[in-house]
């Protein structure tokens, strides 16, 4: 099934797997070899997803992967991150530098060990909590990129926030994708928020491959223990040559709170976000907020899966999109409520505005409910700015463009409003205002 | 006082009322599907060559098709060789008047509540009844003929109006559309044909009753309705089947064509045998229904009340081709026992200013699964297209499932789409309130469910609405939650 | 201030204003009454510049300028204020920041300095008090979740803030209980100066007990069929509109 892609890339994948599995000097726990084998066999047999796969129906990946990529070949020794500007640079926080997925300790500001531990994931493979994360069974059929990721990853970061600790500043991961030639970078990250802890994780992106394209296949495994709070903010803005699939698996335990904010701004040609949350305990709260502003030929796809397994939990999804030019966006959300998950509150909302006749939106909000005492709803709208509201604002003296940008901003700020981090909120609002004023004028 | 769960138990285990078998001499083809069978059916019906050729094309497409894989339940393995593709009452298959009909058959219809003989009760409803594969009687034919309306069985239409049939048959649902539509093309037995000439408002509801009686038979009727410019017709369809242990296949195709300014209203009350409590037996209801609003300002409206069948797989669709055309879908689907209903609609907006409205109400009880699956597609040229979709689910008990799978695609910036869905249960406080006013729990549930489904039921023609309400109450009897 | 001459307007091809003439001078209060569908609200919409309405004939001169030639926001900046019959809810746009933007635009247009934040807040407080508008509402999203009465009061509050020369109140009294009606009327009376003119569109005479008009006009079939002083309103209240319709039919 890998026949769909470039021969060189295919050879790379197979060689890379052999390299990973035969490596003599690597620390290779037995469990890892096993899961890699399962993942690789699946991937080799099934390959990258096609549009026949229901989860990839609107997302043809071939145009983005069919290149003679090199996998994880580091040619970035001389790279100096202090000279590279990225979106979110001025935010305060512990700057954690990841070059092509690999943790660079020398460039990073690692917080005090009492606050949290940050290590390369390859150094901690024998930790039981890491093994537990990595051996969770995963749905490869829906997520072929994850199968590839598990089979081949040799990079990534492990973040561990100890019990009852409040990390004083955000932990800011900066993903530098840098080097020469066409690169395919694979990384796997693990984040564990122990019980009662509180932390904020921000992710930013930087890409420079001297005009060559690169593909980022990243997966993140997150555990949020009882009473822990984790804010997770993705600031997806980079250049047109970066393409990526980010797969995030979150497991939450009772009384925990996880907030995911995913902002995708004009830039990257292809972004696919998978966000799967398992609510494995009662009194859990999960919030997922997404905003995508797309332009040119961008394709942005957000897939969420929320799995309510226990009673008395609440999940809430709000995804909004503004599409311009010939961009495309996909929202596919699924809420699953098991029969014992009574008193579940699950909400899902996806609203879109199209600013061009060449833009296309596909939205598919789904509910699968097996418990009767629940409050579940979803809604989805596609439309344009409300004429009535525009007239009202103009009748109060606002110019047409001002009225339009006020409404567009209000539409988008509805998502940024949910941020608890005021600095990011201000930065994003300014960015949205700037992007949209370019569209409206 | 009985507990909530006991009442649920009762309600969901009620037996199927229409599960009797009619003892009639039948002309049945042995099970099996091959080219000879198709030739036999075609010859038996004295069909022209082009129709046989078309059947063969359908058969070829069927052989190449695979079972769909997108559903969220395990699709049954249907053994197509184990089905008989032709069954007809032995006494002459065509009747000149009601007096010629086998009295046993008429009694069957009486039990079904279709008083063929008691035209008084039918006041204003013209009925075409299809028993297993053959159309039994079409009432009011002459009266309609005065207006130029053709309402007859498909077999008759093939004989008497071959040009019309040839012009339109398969134009909305092509022979290769999906595996069951291909199968239907190959072996369709009978069905109804309706033609409304330009400017004519059909003065009465046209109605068909379908009944599967014989064992191991499939029913493959094909219905074609053509509404010429500025005409109007309302068409009703009802279905029942006897209680049997084996699953029986019903794979019908319905095609609707609305020309400029025409309106077609198509209503279904489907009550095929749903199988017993353990999920044994029951009808597989795999139906392809599609209409096209060909002309400007035309309108097609589907209304369905689905309570029967062990598996229902059905998506009455509308292609909105003409400018300012309107498509509607109103559905109530009730499942209990181990029933599976996967139903919804597909609306394809092509013309300018096209509008669509989708209201779907799913009610699940027992261990059943009830899904809404829909697609709303806005094409590039569909300026100012509007869609509103609402799909609500009601769960009774926590062994059942309610699912919503809406697909929404838009390629036009002036289009506006709204989709809403909610899931709820019958509130204890609602039941208590009604109890306190002297209404017993069962009636209370029926009342609440009817209220919940009201928006859809109100779209049914009067005669059907009453029946549908009763049906909902009967279906859910014992499901109080 | 405002001269309407032989105004004709259509919406979706339907004639709704049909040869209307009206002159409003500074300081005057005009009441426009008429049965449902007589064109009252359409007149307000045309004057405010709603795009669905097409003016097919006639002129509207405002302070010597061609009003019909202006975009809605220019009309607003020149001092035409429409209190909407159905104020829209705009989630996510806060009442206060919207007002600041609108006021800044209007002041800039009038070549006035923008108000400092402090002056703006002082003015807000003052006007809130004047029209008895709850300060909690000021900080909420524009009209979102407001009751009918709160929305109408918000319109009067905005009118106070934006200081127009010509205010058109489109059925501001509809849906208000007597207390809310009195508050709205009080606000209007307090804001009334010899420079400002009001056009009050209403179906009932009720509001006119609190805001005394200089002129009362009756609109029917898209034109003014009768004008008079406030006694005309009382006459209408007593006899209803049918009486008028008959009179027109026979005349």
mmCIF file of N, CA, C and O in Angstrom, chain A residues 2 45 47 49 69 89-90 111 122 136 138-139 144 183 237 245 284 304 308 339 357 384 430:
data_model
loop_
_atom_site.group_PDB
_atom_site.id
_atom_site.type_symbol
_atom_site.label_atom_id
_atom_site.label_comp_id
_atom_site.label_asym_id
_atom_site.label_seq_id
_atom_site.Cartn_x
_atom_site.Cartn_y
_atom_site.Cartn_z
ATOM 1 N N UNK A 2 2.126 1.111 0.313
ATOM 2 C CA UNK A 2 2.969 2.297 0.271
ATOM 3 C C UNK A 2 3.284 2.700 -1.162
ATOM 4 O O UNK A 2 3.988 3.671 -1.399
ATOM 5 N N UNK A 45 1.446 -2.373 5.600
ATOM 6 C CA UNK A 45 0.334 -2.998 4.890
ATOM 7 C C UNK A 45 -0.651 -1.959 4.360
ATOM 8 O O UNK A 45 -1.158 -2.070 3.243
ATOM 9 N N UNK A 47 -0.320 1.717 4.565
ATOM 10 C CA UNK A 47 0.216 2.951 4.012
ATOM 11 C C UNK A 47 -0.459 4.199 4.557
ATOM 12 O O UNK A 47 -1.175 4.162 5.558
ATOM 13 N N UNK A 49 -3.151 7.278 4.654
ATOM 14 C CA UNK A 49 -4.599 7.190 4.428
ATOM 15 C C UNK A 49 -5.008 7.728 3.049
ATOM 16 O O UNK A 49 -4.393 8.665 2.547
ATOM 17 N N UNK A 69 11.336 12.434 0.425
ATOM 18 C CA UNK A 69 11.744 12.916 1.749
ATOM 19 C C UNK A 69 12.887 12.088 2.333
ATOM 20 O O UNK A 69 12.995 10.876 2.090
ATOM 21 N N UNK A 89 7.118 34.573 20.192
ATOM 22 C CA UNK A 89 8.462 34.761 20.722
ATOM 23 C C UNK A 89 8.500 35.594 22.002
ATOM 24 O O UNK A 89 9.265 35.319 22.914
ATOM 25 N N UNK A 90 7.639 36.620 22.055
ATOM 26 C CA UNK A 90 7.758 37.556 23.167
ATOM 27 C C UNK A 90 6.992 37.124 24.407
ATOM 28 O O UNK A 90 6.989 37.818 25.411
ATOM 29 N N UNK A 111 13.265 24.489 33.459
ATOM 30 C CA UNK A 111 12.906 24.945 34.805
ATOM 31 C C UNK A 111 13.577 24.097 35.895
ATOM 32 O O UNK A 111 14.050 23.000 35.621
ATOM 33 N N UNK A 122 13.774 9.627 24.582
ATOM 34 C CA UNK A 122 14.542 8.393 24.419
ATOM 35 C C UNK A 122 15.324 8.027 25.677
ATOM 36 O O UNK A 122 15.741 6.884 25.829
ATOM 37 N N UNK A 136 -0.525 2.072 25.425
ATOM 38 C CA UNK A 136 -1.989 2.211 25.273
ATOM 39 C C UNK A 136 -2.378 1.776 23.866
ATOM 40 O O UNK A 136 -1.685 2.125 22.897
ATOM 41 N N UNK A 138 -4.009 1.928 20.412
ATOM 42 C CA UNK A 138 -4.415 3.068 19.596
ATOM 43 C C UNK A 138 -5.045 2.599 18.293
ATOM 44 O O UNK A 138 -4.687 1.562 17.760
ATOM 45 N N UNK A 139 -5.956 3.429 17.789
ATOM 46 C CA UNK A 139 -6.660 3.096 16.558
ATOM 47 C C UNK A 139 -5.837 3.529 15.341
ATOM 48 O O UNK A 139 -5.893 4.668 14.906
ATOM 49 N N UNK A 144 -3.333 6.488 10.480
ATOM 50 C CA UNK A 144 -2.136 5.832 9.932
ATOM 51 C C UNK A 144 -0.834 6.590 10.227
ATOM 52 O O UNK A 144 0.215 5.965 10.388
ATOM 53 N N UNK A 183 12.705 17.191 4.165
ATOM 54 C CA UNK A 183 12.797 16.423 5.403
ATOM 55 C C UNK A 183 11.445 15.973 5.917
ATOM 56 O O UNK A 183 10.467 16.690 5.819
ATOM 57 N N UNK A 237 1.462 28.735 13.444
ATOM 58 C CA UNK A 237 1.738 29.726 12.403
ATOM 59 C C UNK A 237 3.175 29.531 11.965
ATOM 60 O O UNK A 237 4.077 29.564 12.790
ATOM 61 N N UNK A 245 1.115 16.856 10.579
ATOM 62 C CA UNK A 245 0.040 16.123 11.228
ATOM 63 C C UNK A 245 0.417 16.048 12.699
ATOM 64 O O UNK A 245 1.498 15.579 13.040
ATOM 65 N N UNK A 284 -14.917 15.232 35.476
ATOM 66 C CA UNK A 284 -13.845 15.763 34.634
ATOM 67 C C UNK A 284 -14.400 16.875 33.763
ATOM 68 O O UNK A 284 -15.557 16.824 33.338
ATOM 69 N N UNK A 304 -11.678 15.862 16.207
ATOM 70 C CA UNK A 304 -11.697 15.626 17.648
ATOM 71 C C UNK A 304 -12.499 14.374 17.954
ATOM 72 O O UNK A 304 -13.414 14.019 17.215
ATOM 73 N N UNK A 308 -16.620 9.881 26.540
ATOM 74 C CA UNK A 308 -17.137 9.958 27.913
ATOM 75 C C UNK A 308 -17.327 8.552 28.457
ATOM 76 O O UNK A 308 -18.243 7.847 28.038
ATOM 77 N N UNK A 339 -22.744 3.951 28.004
ATOM 78 C CA UNK A 339 -24.029 3.827 28.693
ATOM 79 C C UNK A 339 -23.929 4.128 30.182
ATOM 80 O O UNK A 339 -24.900 4.561 30.784
ATOM 81 N N UNK A 357 -15.679 32.519 -2.904
ATOM 82 C CA UNK A 357 -16.435 31.445 -3.548
ATOM 83 C C UNK A 357 -15.553 30.257 -3.902
ATOM 84 O O UNK A 357 -16.036 29.218 -4.317
ATOM 85 N N UNK A 384 -22.233 33.924 6.245
ATOM 86 C CA UNK A 384 -21.389 35.103 6.112
ATOM 87 C C UNK A 384 -21.805 36.095 7.192
ATOM 88 O O UNK A 384 -22.633 35.789 8.026
ATOM 89 N N UNK A 430 -4.552 40.812 18.273
ATOM 90 C CA UNK A 430 -3.876 41.752 17.389
ATOM 91 C C UNK A 430 -3.596 41.082 16.038
ATOM 92 O O UNK A 430 -3.815 41.664 14.983
#
